[in-house]
Coordinates of C-alpha atoms in Angstrom, one line a residue:
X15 CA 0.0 0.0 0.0
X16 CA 1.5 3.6 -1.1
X17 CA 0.9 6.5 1.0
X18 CA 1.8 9.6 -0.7
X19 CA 2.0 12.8 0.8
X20 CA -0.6 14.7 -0.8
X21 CA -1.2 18.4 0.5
X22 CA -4.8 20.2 0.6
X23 CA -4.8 23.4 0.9
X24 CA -8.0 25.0 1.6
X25 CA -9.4 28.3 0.3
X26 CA -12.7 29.1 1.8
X27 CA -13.5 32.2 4.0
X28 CA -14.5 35.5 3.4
X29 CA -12.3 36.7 6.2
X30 CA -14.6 39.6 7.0
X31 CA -12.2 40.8 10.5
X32 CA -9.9 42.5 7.6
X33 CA -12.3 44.9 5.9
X34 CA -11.7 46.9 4.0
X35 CA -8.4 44.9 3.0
X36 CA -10.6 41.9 2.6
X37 CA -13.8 41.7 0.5
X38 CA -15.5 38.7 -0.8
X39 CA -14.7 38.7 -4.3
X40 CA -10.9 38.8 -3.2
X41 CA -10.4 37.6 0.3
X42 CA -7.5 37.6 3.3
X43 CA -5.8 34.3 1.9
X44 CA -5.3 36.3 -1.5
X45 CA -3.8 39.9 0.1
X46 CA -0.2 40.7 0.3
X47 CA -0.8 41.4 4.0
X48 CA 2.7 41.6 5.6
X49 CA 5.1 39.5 2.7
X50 CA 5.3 40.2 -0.6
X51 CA 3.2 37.1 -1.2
X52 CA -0.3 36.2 -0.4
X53 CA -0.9 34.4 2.5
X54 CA -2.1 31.3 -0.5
X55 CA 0.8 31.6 -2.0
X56 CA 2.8 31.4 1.1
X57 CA 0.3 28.3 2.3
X58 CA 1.3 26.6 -1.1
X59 CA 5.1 27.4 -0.7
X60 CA 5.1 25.7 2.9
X61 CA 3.3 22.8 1.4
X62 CA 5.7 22.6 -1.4
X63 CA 9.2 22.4 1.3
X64 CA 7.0 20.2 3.4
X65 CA 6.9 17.9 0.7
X66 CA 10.8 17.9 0.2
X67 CA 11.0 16.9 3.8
X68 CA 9.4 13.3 3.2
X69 CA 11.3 10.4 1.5
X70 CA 10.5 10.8 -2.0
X71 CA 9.0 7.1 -2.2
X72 CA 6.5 9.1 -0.6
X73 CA 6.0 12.3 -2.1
X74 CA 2.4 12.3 -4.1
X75 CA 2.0 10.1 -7.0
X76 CA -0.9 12.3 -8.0
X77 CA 1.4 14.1 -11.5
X78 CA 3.5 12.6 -13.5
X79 CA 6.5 14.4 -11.6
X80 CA 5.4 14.3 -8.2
X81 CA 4.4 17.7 -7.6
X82 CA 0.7 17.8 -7.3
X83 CA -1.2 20.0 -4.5
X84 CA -4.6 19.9 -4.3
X85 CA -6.6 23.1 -4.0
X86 CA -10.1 23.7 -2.6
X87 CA -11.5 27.0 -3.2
X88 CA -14.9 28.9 -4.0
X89 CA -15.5 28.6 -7.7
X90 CA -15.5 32.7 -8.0
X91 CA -11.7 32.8 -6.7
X92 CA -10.6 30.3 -9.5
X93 CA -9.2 33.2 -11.4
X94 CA -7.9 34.5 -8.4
X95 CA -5.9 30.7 -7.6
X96 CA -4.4 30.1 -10.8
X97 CA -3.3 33.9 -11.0
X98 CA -1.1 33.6 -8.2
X99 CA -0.2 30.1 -8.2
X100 CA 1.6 31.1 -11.6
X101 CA 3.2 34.0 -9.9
X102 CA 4.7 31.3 -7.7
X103 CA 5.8 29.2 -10.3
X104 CA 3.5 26.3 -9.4
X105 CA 1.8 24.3 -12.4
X106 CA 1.2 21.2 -10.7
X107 CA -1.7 21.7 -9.0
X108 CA -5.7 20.9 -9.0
X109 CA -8.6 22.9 -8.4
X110 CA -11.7 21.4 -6.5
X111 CA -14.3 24.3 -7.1
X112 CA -17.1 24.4 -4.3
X113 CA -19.8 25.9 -6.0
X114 CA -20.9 27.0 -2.3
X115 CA -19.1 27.2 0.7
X116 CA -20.4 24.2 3.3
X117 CA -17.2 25.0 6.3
X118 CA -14.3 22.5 6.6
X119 CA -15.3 19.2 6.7
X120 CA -17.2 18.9 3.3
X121 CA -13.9 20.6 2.0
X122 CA -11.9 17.9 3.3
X123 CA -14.1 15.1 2.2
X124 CA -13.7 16.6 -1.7
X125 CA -9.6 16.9 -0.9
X126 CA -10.1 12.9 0.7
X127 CA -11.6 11.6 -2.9
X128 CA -9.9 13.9 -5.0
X129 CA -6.6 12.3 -3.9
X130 CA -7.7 8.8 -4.3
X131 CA -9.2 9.5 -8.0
X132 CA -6.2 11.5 -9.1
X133 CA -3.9 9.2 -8.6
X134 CA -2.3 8.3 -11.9
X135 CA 0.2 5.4 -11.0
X136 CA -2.0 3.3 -8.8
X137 CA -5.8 1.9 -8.4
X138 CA -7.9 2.7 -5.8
X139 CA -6.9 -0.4 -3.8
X140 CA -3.4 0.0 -3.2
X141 CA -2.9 3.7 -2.2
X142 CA -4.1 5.5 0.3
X143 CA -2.6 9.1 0.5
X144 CA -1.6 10.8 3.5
X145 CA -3.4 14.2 3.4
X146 CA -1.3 17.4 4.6
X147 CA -4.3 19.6 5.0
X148 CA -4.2 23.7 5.4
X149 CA -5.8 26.7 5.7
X150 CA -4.8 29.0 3.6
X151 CA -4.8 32.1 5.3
X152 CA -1.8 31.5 8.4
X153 CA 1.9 32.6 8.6
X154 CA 4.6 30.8 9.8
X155 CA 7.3 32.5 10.1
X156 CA 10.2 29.2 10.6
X157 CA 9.3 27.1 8.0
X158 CA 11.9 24.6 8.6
X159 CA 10.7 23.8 12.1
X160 CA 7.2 23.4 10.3
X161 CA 8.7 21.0 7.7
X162 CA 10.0 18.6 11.2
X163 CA 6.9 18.4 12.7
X164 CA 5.1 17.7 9.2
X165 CA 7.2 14.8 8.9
X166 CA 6.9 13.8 12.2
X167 CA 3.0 13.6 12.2
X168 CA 3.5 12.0 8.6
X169 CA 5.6 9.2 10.2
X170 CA 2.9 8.8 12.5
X171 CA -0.3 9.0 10.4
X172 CA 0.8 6.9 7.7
X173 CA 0.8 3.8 9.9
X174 CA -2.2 4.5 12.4
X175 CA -5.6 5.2 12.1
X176 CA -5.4 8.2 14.0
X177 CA -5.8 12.2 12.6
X178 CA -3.0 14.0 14.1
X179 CA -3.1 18.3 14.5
X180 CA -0.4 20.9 15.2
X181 CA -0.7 22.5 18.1
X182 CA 0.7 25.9 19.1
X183 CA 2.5 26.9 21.4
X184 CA 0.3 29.6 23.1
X185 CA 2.5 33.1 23.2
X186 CA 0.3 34.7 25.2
X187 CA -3.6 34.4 27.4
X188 CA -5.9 34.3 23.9
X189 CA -9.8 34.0 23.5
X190 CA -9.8 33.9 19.8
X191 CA -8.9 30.2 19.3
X192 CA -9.8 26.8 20.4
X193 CA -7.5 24.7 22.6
X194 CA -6.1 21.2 22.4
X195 CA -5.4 19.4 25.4
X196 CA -2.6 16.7 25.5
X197 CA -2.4 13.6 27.0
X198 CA 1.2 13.2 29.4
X199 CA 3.9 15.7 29.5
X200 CA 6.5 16.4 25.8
X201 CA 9.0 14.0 26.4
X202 CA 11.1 15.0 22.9
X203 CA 11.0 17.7 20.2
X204 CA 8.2 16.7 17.9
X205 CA 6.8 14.1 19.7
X206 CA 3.1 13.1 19.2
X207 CA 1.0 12.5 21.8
X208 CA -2.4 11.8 22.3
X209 CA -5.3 14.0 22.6
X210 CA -7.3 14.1 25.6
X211 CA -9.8 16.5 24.9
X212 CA -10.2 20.0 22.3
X213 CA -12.0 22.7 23.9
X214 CA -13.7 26.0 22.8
X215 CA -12.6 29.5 22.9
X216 CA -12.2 30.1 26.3
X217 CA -13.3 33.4 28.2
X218 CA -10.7 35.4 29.8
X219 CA -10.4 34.1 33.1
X220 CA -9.9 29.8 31.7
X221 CA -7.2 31.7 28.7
X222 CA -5.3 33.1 31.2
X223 CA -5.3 29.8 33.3
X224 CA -4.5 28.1 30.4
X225 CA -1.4 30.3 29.5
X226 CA 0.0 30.0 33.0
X227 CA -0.6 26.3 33.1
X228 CA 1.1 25.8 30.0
X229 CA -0.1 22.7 29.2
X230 CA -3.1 23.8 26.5
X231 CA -2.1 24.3 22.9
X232 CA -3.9 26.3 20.2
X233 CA -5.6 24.5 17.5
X234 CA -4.1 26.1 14.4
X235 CA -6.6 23.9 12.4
X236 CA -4.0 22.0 10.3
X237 CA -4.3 18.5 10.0
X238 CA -2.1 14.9 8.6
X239 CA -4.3 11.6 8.3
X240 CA -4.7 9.4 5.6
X241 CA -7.6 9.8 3.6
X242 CA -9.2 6.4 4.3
X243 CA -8.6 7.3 8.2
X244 CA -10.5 10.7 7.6
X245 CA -13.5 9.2 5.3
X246 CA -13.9 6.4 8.4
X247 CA -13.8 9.0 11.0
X248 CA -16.7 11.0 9.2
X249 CA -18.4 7.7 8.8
X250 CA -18.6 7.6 12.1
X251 CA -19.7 10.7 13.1
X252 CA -21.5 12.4 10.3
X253 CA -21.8 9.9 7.9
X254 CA -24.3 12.5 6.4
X255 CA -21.9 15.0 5.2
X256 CA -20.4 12.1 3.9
X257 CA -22.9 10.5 2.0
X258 CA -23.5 13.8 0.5
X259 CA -20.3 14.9 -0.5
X260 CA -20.1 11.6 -2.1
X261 CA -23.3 12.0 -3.9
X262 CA -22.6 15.2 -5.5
X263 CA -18.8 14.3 -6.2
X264 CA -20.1 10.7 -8.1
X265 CA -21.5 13.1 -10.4
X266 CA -18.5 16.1 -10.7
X267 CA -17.4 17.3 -14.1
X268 CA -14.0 17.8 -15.2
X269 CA -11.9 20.4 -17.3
X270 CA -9.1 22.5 -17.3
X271 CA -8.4 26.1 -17.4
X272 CA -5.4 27.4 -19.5
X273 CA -2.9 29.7 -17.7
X274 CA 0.3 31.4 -18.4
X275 CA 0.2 32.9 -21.5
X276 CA -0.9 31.3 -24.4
X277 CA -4.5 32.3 -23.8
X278 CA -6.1 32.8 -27.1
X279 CA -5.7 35.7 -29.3
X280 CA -8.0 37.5 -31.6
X281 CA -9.7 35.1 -33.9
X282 CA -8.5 32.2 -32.2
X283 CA -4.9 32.9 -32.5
X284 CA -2.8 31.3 -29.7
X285 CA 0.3 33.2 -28.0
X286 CA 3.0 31.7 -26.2
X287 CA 3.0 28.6 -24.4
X288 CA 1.3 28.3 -21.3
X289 CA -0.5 25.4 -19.7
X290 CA -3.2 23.7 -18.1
X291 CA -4.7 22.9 -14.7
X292 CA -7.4 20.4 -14.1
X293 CA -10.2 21.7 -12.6
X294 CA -13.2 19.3 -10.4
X295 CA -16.4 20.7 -10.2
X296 CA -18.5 18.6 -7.8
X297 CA -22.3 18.7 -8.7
X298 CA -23.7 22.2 -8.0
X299 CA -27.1 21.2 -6.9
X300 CA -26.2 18.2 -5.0
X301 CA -23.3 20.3 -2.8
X302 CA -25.8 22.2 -1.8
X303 CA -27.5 19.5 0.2
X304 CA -24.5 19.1 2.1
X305 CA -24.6 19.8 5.8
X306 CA -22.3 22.7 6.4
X307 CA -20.0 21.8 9.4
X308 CA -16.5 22.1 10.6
X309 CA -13.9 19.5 10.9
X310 CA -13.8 20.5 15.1
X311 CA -17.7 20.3 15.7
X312 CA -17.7 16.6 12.8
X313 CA -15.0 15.0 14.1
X314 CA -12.2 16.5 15.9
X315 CA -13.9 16.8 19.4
X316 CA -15.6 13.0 19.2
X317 CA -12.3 11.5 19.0
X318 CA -11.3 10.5 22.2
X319 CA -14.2 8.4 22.0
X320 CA -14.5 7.0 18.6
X321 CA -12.4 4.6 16.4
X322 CA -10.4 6.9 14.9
X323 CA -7.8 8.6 17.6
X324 CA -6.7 12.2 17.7
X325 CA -3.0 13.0 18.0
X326 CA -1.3 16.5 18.6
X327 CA 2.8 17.6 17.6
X328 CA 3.7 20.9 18.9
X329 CA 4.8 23.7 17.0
X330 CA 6.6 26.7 17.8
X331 CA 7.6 28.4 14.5
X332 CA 5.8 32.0 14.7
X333 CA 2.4 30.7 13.8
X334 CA -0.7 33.6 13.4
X335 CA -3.9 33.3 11.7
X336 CA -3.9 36.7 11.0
X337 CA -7.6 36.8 12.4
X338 CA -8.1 40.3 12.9
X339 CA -6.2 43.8 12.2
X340 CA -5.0 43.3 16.2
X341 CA -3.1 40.2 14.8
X342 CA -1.7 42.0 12.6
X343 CA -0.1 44.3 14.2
X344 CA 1.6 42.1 16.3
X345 CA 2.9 40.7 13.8
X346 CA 4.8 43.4 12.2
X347 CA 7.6 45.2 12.8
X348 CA 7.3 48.1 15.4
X349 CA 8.8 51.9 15.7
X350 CA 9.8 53.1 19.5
X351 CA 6.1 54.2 20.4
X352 CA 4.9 50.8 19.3
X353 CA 3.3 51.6 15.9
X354 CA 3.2 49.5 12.5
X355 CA 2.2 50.2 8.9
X356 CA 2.0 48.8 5.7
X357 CA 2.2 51.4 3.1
X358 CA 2.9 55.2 3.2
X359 CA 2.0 56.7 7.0
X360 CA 3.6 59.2 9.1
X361 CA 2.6 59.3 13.5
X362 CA 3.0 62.0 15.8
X363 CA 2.7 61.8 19.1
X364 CA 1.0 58.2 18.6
X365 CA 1.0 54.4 20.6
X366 CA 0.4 51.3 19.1
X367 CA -1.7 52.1 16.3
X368 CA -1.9 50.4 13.0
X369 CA -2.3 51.6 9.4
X370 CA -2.8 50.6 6.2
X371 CA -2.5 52.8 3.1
X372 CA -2.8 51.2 -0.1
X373 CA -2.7 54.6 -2.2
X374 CA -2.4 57.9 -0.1
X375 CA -0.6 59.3 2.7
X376 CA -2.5 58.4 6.2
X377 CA -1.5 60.5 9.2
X378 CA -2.1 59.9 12.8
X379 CA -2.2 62.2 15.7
X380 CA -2.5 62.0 19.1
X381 CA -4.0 58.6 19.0
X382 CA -3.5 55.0 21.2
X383 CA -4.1 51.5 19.8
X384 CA -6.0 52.4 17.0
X385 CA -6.4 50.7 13.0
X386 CA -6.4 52.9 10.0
X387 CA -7.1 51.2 6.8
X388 CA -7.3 52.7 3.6
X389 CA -8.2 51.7 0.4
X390 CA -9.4 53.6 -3.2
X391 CA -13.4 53.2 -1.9
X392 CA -13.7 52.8 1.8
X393 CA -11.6 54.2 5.4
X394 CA -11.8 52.0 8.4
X395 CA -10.8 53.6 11.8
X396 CA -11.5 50.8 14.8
X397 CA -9.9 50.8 18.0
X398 CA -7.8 47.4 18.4
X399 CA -9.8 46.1 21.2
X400 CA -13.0 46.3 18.4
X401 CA -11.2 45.0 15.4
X402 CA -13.4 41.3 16.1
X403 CA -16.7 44.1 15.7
X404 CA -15.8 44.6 11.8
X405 CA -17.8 41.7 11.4
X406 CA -21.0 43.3 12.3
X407 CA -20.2 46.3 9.8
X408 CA -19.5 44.1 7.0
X409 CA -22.9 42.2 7.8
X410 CA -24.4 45.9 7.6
X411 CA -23.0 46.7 4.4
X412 CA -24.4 43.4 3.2
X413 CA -28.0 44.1 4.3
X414 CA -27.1 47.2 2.0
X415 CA -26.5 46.1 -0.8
X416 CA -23.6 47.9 -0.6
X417 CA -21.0 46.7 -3.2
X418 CA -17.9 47.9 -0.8
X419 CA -18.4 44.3 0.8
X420 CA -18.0 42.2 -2.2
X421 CA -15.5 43.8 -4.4
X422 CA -12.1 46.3 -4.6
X423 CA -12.7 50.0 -6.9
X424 CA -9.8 47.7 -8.4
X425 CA -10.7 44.4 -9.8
X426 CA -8.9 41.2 -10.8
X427 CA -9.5 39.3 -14.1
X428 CA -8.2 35.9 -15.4
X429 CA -6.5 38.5 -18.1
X430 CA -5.7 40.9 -16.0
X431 CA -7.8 43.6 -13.8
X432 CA -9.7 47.3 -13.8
X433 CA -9.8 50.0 -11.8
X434 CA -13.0 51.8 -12.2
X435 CA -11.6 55.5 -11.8
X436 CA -14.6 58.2 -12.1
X437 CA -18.1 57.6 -13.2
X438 CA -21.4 60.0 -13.2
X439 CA -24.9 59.9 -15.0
X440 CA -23.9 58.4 -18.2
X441 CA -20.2 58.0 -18.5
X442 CA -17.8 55.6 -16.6
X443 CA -14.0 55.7 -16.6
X444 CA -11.7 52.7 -16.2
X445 CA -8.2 52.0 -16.2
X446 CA -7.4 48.7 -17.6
X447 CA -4.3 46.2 -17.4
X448 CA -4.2 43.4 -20.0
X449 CA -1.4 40.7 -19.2
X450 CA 1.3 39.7 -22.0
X451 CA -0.6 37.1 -24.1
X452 CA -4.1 37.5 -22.4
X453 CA -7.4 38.8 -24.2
X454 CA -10.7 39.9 -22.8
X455 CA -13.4 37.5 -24.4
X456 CA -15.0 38.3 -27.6
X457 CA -18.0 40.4 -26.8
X458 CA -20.6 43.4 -27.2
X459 CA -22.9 45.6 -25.3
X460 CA -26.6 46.6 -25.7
X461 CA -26.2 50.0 -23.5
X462 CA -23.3 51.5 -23.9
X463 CA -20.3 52.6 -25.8
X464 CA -16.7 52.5 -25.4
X465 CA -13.7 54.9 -26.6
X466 CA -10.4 53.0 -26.0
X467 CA -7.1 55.4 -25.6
X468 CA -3.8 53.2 -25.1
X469 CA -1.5 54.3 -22.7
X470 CA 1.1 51.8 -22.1
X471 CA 2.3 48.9 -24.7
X472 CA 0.7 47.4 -27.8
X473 CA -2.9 47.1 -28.6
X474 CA -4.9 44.0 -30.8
X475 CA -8.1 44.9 -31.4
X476 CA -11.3 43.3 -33.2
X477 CA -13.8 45.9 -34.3
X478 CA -16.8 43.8 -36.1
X479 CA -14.5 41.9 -39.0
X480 CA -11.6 44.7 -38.5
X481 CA -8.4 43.7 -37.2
X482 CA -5.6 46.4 -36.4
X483 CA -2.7 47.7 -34.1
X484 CA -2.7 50.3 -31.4
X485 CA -0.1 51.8 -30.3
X486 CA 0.3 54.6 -27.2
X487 CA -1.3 57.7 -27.6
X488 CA -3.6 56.3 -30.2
X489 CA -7.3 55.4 -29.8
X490 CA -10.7 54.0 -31.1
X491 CA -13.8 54.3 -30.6
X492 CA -16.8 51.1 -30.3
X493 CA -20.2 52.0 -31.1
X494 CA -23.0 50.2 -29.1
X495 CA -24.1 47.0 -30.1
X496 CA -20.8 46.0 -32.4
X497 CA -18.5 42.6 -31.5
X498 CA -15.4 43.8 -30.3
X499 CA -12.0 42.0 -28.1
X500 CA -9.1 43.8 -27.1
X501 CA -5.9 41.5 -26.8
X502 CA -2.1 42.3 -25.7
X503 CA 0.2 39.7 -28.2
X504 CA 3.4 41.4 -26.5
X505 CA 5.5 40.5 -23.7
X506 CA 5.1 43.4 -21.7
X507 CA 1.9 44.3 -20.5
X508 CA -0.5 46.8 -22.4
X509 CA -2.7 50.0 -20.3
X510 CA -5.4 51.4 -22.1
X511 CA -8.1 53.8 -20.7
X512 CA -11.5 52.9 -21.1
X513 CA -13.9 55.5 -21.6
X514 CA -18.1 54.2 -21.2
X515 CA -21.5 56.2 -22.2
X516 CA -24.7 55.4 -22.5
X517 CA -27.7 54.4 -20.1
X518 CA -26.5 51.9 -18.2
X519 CA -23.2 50.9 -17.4
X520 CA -23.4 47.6 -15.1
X521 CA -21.0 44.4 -15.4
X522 CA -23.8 42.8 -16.2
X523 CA -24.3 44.4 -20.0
X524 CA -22.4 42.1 -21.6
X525 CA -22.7 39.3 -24.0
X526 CA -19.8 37.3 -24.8
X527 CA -19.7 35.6 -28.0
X528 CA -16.0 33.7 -27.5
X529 CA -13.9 33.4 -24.0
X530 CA -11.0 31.4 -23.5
X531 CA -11.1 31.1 -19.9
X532 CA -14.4 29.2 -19.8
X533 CA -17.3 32.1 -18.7
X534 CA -20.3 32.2 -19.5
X535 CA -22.0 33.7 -21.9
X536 CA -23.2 36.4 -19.9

């Protein structure tokens, strides 16, 4: 029996503690929070030197060179995924789209089968893959010591049914996470031990009791079992969201999306080289019968008394979940008074405060302990002690309607993204970046017109049956109604400005005729 290591990294929250930095359409696990990478891409990079850490008889067998990862995600962030896994450098991936979010466990469960069907070098019957499963919005800042106790837990879980979790060395008294209680004292580095019991965030008074103890260990929610150990535990305990999961995953489709750039050109024309990832779509009607529940509440916390056992290594490596902006701060480097930014900010006679400029200047004054976060469309100002209240606002803004929760001024596309500039009765303005070898689909409007002015590069576009160049400083003009595609064939990437009239100017006036990323038609 073969028991790759097969890592699942997990994509789902909104992460609704870091608005106006987070919004739905582009969540926490996709900013550039305190790295130059996203918090995904630094969850796929750990999974990647994990990987080395194992012999390579046991690496994953799931890609013809051993380098598969396993990628569950909302289906709206697929463009999102494969953006920045090719920033990274990673190809050998798959996406499992949920077409709904239904919390932990049915995410899992799709990983669980996912590894078992994608193996390519052996049947269901002899391999049973040893699932490295992550969130994908943590740091961890020594990745090395996370690589040891990876391997450790792998050692472990490949040979007993039992689902072992990192635990964290608590830093501090904390009410924000759930605890994990070990059985018998650490007798080595990295040694796994059984779990007695996990417990709920604590209040105040049982943290602090906790901390001083120093016995209880955060549950950082990462997990190593094998995936027949996991599908038996849920059996067990929720053999529901099981039995679902399977139903609508019996009846999944399966593509791929094309990435990197050879992405289609205008009239078909292909550019570059690129390549593909394969994409699993479990049943979109039948995942939404699936009981939403958490890996904790399905199966974590009846362990001690079930047939599959729960295990705990201990980590001490800098670990954060990056929860809220408080956990942020404390994370970053600090001046004399105490304060952190990320971005372009300036304190005077300040303590501990926090800010976040993604475009202007931000001052404080006078001020203790307080966030500033700024962004193109919306300001947040919180004191620290508040920053778990953000929730609530964002849950305002949704019984709004207020598109500030969902989406950036600035918005990502599979080909690149737009920044929607100014815009009154009848006229929008947006500034638009197409990649090298990307091109919007094929396409017209019913409301409105657009006047294209390049900026920056080298323009294709299709007006009706007309093909032609555009250079900087040159323009066009598309009347209402006509079939029209801008592409960049270059290798550097192309600006244009985008000028809109007409009566109606939503997303949502648009029919596309031809679109090499796999949208639909409207």
């Amino acid at each position: 029996m073969q028991h790759p290591l097969v890592p699942v990294v997990m994509c789902g929250g909104s992460g609704t503690r870091l608005w106006p930095l987070s919004r739905a359409l582009f969540p926490k696990q996709f900013v550039r929070l305190t790295t130059n990478a996203s918090l995904f891409q630094e969850a796929v990079q750990r999974a990647c030197y994990a990987m080395q850490a194992c012999p390579a008889e046991d690496r994953t067998k799931l890609s013809p060179d051993g380098g598969s990862i396993l990628i569950v995600c909302n289906e709206e962030h697929r463009f999102l995924v494969l953006g920045q896994l090719e920033e990274i450098g990673v190809h050998q991936a798959k996406l499992i789209l949920e077409p709904t979010g239904r919390n932990t466990a049915p995410a899992l469960t799709l990983g669980a089968l996912a590894s078992i069907q994608g193996s390519h070098q052996a049947t269901v019957q002899d391999i049973d893959p040893v699932l490295l499963v992550m969130p994908a919005d943590q740091t961890i800042e020594d990745v090395s010591a996370f690589a040891q106790s990876i391997q450790k837990a792998y050692e472990v879980a490949r040979s007993q049914d039992t689902i072992v979790t990192l635990g964290i060395r608590p830093s501090h008294a904390e009410t924000g996470y759930g605890y994990i209680e070990p059985q018998g004292a650490e007798t080595s580095e990295n040694a796994v031990r059984p779990v007695s019991q996990f417990v709920e965030k604590p209040n105040t008074e049982l943290a602090q009791g906790y901390f001083s103890e120093g016995k209880m260990l955060w549950n950082a929610g990462i997990f190593i079992t094998r995936a027949s150990v996991w599908n038996k535990a849920l059996a067990g305990h929720r053999p529901d969201i099981l039995k679902a999961v399977e139903t609508a995953w019996a009846k999944q489709s399966i593509d791929s999306l094309r990435v990197g750039s050879s992405v289609g050109g205008i009239k078909g024309k292909q550019v570059g080289v690129g390549h593909s990832i394969t994409v699993h779509r479990p049943d979109p009607e039948l995942f939404k019968q699936v009981p939403s529940e958490s890996i904790d509440y399905a199966v974590m916390e009846h362990c001690a008394k079930g047939a599959v056992s729960a295990s705990v290594v201990s980590l001490d490596a800098g670990w954060n979940d990056l929860g809220s902006w408080e956990s942020v701060w404390k994370t970053l480097d600090k001046d004399a008074q105490g304060n952190a930014h990320l971005g372009d900010a300036l304190f005077e006679n300040s303590r501990d405060c926090l800010v976040s400029a993604n475009g202007r200047l931000v001052s404080v004054v006078g001020l203790e302990k307080v966030v500033v976060v700024e962004t193109p469309d919306a300001v947040l100002v919180a004191d620290q002690s508040q920053s778990q209240s953000i929730k609530n606002l964002v849950e305002r803004l949704g019984s709004q309607q207020r598109s500030e929760r969902d989406i950036h001024r600035k918005v990502h596309r599979p080909w690149g993204w737009y920044d929607s500039i100014d815009e009154d009765q009848g006229f929008k303005v947006k500034r638009i970046m197409v990649k090298p070898g990307a091109s919007l689909s094929l396409q017209k409007h019913a409301r409105r017109a657009e006047h294209w002015v390049v900026v920056r590069g080298e323009a294709q576009v299709q007006i009706g049956e007309k093909v032609f160049a555009l250079q900087a400083n040159q323009s066009t003009y598309i009347p209402k109604g006509e079939v029209h595609r801008l592409s960049n064939l270059g290798h550097e990437p192309l600006e244009i400005i985008e000028v809109q009239s007409g009566d109606y100017l939503g997303e949502d006036d648009i029919v596309r005729l031809e679109d090499v990323y796999g949208r639909g038609s409207s």
